PDB file of C-alpha atoms in Angstrom:
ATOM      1  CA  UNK A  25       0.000   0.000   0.000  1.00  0.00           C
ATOM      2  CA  UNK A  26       2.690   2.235   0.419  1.00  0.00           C
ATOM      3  CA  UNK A  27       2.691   3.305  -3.403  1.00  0.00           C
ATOM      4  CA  UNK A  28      -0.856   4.598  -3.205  1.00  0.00           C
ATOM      5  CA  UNK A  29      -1.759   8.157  -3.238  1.00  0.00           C
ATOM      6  CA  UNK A  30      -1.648   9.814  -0.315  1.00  0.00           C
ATOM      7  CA  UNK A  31      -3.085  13.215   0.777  1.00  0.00           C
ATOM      8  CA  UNK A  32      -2.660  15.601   3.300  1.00  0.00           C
ATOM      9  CA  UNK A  33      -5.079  16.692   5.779  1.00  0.00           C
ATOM     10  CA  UNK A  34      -5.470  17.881   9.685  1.00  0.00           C
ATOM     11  CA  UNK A  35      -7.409  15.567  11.748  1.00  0.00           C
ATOM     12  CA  UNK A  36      -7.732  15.854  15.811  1.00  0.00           C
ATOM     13  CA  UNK A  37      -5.447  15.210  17.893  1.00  0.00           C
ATOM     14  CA  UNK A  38      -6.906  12.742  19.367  1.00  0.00           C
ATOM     15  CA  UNK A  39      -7.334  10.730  16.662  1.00  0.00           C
ATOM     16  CA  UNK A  40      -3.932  11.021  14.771  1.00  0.00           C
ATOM     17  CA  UNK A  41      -2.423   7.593  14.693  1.00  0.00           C
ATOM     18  CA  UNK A  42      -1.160   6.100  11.915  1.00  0.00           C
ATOM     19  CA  UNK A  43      -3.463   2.983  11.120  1.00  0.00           C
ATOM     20  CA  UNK A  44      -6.534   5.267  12.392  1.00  0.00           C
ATOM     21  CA  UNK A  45      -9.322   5.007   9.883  1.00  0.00           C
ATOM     22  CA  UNK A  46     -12.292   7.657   9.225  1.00  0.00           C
ATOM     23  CA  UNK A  47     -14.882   8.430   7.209  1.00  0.00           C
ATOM     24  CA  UNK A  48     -14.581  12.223   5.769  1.00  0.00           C
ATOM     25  CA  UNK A  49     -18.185  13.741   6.226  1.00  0.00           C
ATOM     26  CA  UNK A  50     -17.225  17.177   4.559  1.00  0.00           C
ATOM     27  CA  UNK A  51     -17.364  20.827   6.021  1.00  0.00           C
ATOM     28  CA  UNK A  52     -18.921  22.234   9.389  1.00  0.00           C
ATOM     29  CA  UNK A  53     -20.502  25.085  10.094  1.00  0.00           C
ATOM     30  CA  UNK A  54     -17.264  25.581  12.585  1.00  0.00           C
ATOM     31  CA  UNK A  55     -15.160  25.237   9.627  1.00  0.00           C
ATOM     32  CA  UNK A  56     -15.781  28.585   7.482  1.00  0.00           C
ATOM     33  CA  UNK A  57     -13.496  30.557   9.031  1.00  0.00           C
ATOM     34  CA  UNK A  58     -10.401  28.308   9.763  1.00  0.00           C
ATOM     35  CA  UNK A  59      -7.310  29.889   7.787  1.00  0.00           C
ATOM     36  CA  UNK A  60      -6.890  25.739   6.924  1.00  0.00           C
ATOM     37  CA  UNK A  61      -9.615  25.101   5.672  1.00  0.00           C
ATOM     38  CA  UNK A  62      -8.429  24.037   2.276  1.00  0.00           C
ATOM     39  CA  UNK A  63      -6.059  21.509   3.495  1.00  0.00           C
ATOM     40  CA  UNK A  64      -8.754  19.443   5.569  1.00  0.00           C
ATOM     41  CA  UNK A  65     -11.658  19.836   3.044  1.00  0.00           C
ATOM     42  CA  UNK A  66      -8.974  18.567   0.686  1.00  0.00           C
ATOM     43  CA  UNK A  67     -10.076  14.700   0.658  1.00  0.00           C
ATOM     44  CA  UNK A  68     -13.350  13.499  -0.609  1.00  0.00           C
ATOM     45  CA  UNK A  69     -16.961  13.454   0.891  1.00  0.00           C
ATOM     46  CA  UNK A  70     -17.975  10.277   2.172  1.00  0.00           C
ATOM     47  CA  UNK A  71     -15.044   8.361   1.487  1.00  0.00           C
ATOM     48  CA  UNK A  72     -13.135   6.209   4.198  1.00  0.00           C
ATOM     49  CA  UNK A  73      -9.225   7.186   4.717  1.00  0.00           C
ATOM     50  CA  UNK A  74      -6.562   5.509   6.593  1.00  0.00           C
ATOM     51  CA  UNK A  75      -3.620   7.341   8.524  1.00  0.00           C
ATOM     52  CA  UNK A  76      -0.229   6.184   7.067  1.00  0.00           C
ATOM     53  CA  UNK A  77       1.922   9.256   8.783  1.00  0.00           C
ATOM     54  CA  UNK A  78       1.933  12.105  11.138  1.00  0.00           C
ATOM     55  CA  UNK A  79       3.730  14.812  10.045  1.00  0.00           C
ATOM     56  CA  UNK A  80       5.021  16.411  12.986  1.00  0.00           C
ATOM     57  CA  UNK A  81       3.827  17.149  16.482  1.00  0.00           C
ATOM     58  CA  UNK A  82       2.803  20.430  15.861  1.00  0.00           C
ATOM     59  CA  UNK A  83      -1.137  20.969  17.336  1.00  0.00           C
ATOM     60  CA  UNK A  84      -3.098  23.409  14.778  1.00  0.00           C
ATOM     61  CA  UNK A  85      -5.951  25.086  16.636  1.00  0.00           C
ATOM     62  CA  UNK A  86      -9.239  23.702  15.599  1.00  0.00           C
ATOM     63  CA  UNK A  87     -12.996  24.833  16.275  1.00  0.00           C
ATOM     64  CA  UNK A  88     -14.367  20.679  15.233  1.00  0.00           C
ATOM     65  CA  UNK A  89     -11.652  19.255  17.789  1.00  0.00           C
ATOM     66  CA  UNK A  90     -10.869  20.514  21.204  1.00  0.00           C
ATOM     67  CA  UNK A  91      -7.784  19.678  21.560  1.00  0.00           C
ATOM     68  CA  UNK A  92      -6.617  20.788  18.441  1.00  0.00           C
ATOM     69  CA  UNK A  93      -5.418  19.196  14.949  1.00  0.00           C
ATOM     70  CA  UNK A  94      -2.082  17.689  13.565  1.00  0.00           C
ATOM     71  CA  UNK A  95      -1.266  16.871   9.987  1.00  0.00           C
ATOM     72  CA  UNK A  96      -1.297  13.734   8.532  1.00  0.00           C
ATOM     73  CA  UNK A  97      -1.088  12.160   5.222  1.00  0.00           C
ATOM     74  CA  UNK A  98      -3.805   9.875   4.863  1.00  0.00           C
ATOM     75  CA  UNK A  99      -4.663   6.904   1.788  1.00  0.00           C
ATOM     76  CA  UNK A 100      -8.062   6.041   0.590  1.00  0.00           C
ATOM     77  CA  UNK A 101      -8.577   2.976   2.912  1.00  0.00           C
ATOM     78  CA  UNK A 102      -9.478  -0.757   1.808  1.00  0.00           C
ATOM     79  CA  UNK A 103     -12.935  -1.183   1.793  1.00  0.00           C
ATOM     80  CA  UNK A 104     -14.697  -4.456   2.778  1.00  0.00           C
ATOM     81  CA  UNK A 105     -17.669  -5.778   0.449  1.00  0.00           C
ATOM     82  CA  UNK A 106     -19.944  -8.448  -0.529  1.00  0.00           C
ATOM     83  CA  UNK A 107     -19.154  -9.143  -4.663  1.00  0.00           C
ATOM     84  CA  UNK A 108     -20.440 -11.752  -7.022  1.00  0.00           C
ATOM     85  CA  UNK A 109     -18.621 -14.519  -6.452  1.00  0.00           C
ATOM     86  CA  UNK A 110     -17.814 -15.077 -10.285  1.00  0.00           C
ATOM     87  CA  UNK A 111     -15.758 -11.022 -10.029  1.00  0.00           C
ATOM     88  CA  UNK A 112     -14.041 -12.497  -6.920  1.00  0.00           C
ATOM     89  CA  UNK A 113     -10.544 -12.933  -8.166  1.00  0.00           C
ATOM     90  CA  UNK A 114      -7.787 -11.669  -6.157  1.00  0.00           C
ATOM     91  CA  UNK A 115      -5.613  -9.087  -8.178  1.00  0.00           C
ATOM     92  CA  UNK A 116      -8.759  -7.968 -10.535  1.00  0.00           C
ATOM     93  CA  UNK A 117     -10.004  -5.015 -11.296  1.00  0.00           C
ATOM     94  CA  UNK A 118     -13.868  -4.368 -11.390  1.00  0.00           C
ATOM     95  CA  UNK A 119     -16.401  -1.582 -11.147  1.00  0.00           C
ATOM     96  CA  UNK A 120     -18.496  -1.556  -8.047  1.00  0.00           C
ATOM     97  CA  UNK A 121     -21.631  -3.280  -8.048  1.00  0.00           C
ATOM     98  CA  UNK A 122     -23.937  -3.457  -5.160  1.00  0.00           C
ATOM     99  CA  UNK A 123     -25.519  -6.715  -5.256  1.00  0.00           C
ATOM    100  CA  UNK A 124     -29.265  -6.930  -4.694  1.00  0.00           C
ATOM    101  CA  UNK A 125     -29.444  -8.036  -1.097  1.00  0.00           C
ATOM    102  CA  UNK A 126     -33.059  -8.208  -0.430  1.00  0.00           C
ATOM    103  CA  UNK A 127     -34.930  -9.235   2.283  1.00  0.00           C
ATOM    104  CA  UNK A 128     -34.179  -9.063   6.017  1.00  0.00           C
ATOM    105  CA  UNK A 129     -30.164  -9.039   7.068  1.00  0.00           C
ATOM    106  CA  UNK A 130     -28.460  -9.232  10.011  1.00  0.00           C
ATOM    107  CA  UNK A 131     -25.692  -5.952  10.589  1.00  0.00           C
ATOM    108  CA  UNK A 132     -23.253  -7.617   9.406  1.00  0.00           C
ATOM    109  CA  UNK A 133     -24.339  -9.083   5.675  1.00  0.00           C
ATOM    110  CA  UNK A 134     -26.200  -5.550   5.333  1.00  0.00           C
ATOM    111  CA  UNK A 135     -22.455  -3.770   5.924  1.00  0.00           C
ATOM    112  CA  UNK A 136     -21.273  -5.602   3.126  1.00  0.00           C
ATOM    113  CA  UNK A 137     -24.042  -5.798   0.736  1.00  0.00           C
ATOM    114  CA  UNK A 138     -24.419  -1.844   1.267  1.00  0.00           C
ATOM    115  CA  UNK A 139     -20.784  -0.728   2.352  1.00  0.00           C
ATOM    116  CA  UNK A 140     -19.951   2.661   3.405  1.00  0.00           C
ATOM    117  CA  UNK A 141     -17.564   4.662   1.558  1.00  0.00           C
ATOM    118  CA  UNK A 142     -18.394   2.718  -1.945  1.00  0.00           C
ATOM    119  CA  UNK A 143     -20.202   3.848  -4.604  1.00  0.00           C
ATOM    120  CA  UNK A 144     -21.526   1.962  -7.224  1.00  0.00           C
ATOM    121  CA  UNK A 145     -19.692   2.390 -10.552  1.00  0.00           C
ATOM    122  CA  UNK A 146     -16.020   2.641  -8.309  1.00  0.00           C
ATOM    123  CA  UNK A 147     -13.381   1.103 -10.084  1.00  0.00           C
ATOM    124  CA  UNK A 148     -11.525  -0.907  -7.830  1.00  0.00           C
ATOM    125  CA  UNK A 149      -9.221  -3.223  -7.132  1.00  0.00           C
ATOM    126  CA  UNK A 150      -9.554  -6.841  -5.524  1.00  0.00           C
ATOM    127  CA  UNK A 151      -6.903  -6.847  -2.958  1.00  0.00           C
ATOM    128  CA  UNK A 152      -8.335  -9.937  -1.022  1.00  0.00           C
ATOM    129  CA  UNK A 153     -11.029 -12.570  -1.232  1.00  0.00           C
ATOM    130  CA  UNK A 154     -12.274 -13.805   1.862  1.00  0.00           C
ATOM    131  CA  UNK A 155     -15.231 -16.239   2.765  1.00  0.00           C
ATOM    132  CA  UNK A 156     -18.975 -16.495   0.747  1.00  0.00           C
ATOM    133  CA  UNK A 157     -21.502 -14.499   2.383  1.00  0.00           C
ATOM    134  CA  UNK A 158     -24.830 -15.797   2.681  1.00  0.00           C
ATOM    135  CA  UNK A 159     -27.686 -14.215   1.933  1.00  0.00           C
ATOM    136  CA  UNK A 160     -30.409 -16.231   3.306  1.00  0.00           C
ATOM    137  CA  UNK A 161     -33.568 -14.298   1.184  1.00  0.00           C
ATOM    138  CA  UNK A 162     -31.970 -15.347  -1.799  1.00  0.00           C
ATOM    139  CA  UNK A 163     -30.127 -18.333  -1.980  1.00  0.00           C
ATOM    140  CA  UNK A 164     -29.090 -18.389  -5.470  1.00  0.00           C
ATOM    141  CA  UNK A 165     -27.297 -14.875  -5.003  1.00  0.00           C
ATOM    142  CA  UNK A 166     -23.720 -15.948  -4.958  1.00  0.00           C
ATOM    143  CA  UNK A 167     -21.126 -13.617  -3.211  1.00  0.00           C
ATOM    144  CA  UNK A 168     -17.971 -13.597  -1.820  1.00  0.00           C
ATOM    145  CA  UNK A 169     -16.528 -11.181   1.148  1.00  0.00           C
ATOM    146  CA  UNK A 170     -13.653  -9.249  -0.743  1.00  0.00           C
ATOM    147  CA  UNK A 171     -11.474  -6.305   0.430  1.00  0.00           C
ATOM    148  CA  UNK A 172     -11.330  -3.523  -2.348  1.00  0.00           C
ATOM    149  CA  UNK A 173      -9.014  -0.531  -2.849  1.00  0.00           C
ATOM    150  CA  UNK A 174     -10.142   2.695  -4.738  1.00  0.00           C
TER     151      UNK A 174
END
């Protein structure tokens, strides 16, 4: 992973760690005025990053985080998903399709049918394939539990 894009962005204090993983839900209200702005609203709405570095120990006031922010350089993170089994091949690369998961799931098959961060249309990247994920409603849907990179 280490040859993936990486951005830069402030994130509290509290939470930069390298290996730290977030969802980026886009501008607050507190955010207008910050003279860094542009560097944190630099990453894209509703995607899920991963911390690979702190940049220094330097604490940026902040008016989301109360203890202030540090910068980081962050990667899109892998993404875990529910795929047709017959796209499941380690190494591939597909676009995103959420699979029609009717019916009633439990929390877990719903994360993966429906994952956050993932839209449909994504070109990705099969970086592991994992176990078959049943889907009890429809037992001739055929998927597999995959991690995908953007």
């Amino acid at each position: 992973m280490e040859d993936m894009d990486t951005a830069i962005t402030l994130i509290g204090t509290k939470l930069a760690k390298v290996g730290e993983e977030f969802f980026f839900e886009g501008e607050t209200p507190e955010c207008e005025h910050c003279k860094l702005k542009n560097t944190c609203m630099a990453l894209e709405k509703g995607r899920k990053y991963r911390i690979v570095k702190v940049r220094n120990q330097t604490v940026h006031e902040c008016f989301v985080h109360d203890t202030g922010a540090m910068v980081v350089d962050v990667i899109k993170a892998p993404i875990i998903a529910a795929i047709d089994s017959k796209k499941a091949i380690k190494g591939a690369t597909i676009r995103y399709q959420e699979p029609n998961c009717d019916g009633d799931l439990d929390a877990e098959t719903y994360d993966l049918c429906y994952p956050k961060g993932l839209r449909n249309g994504d070109k990705c990247t099969i970086n592991e394939v994992m176990e078959s994920v049943d889907v009890g409603s429809n037992p001739s849907l055929s998927l597999k539990k995959v991690e995908l990179l953007l």
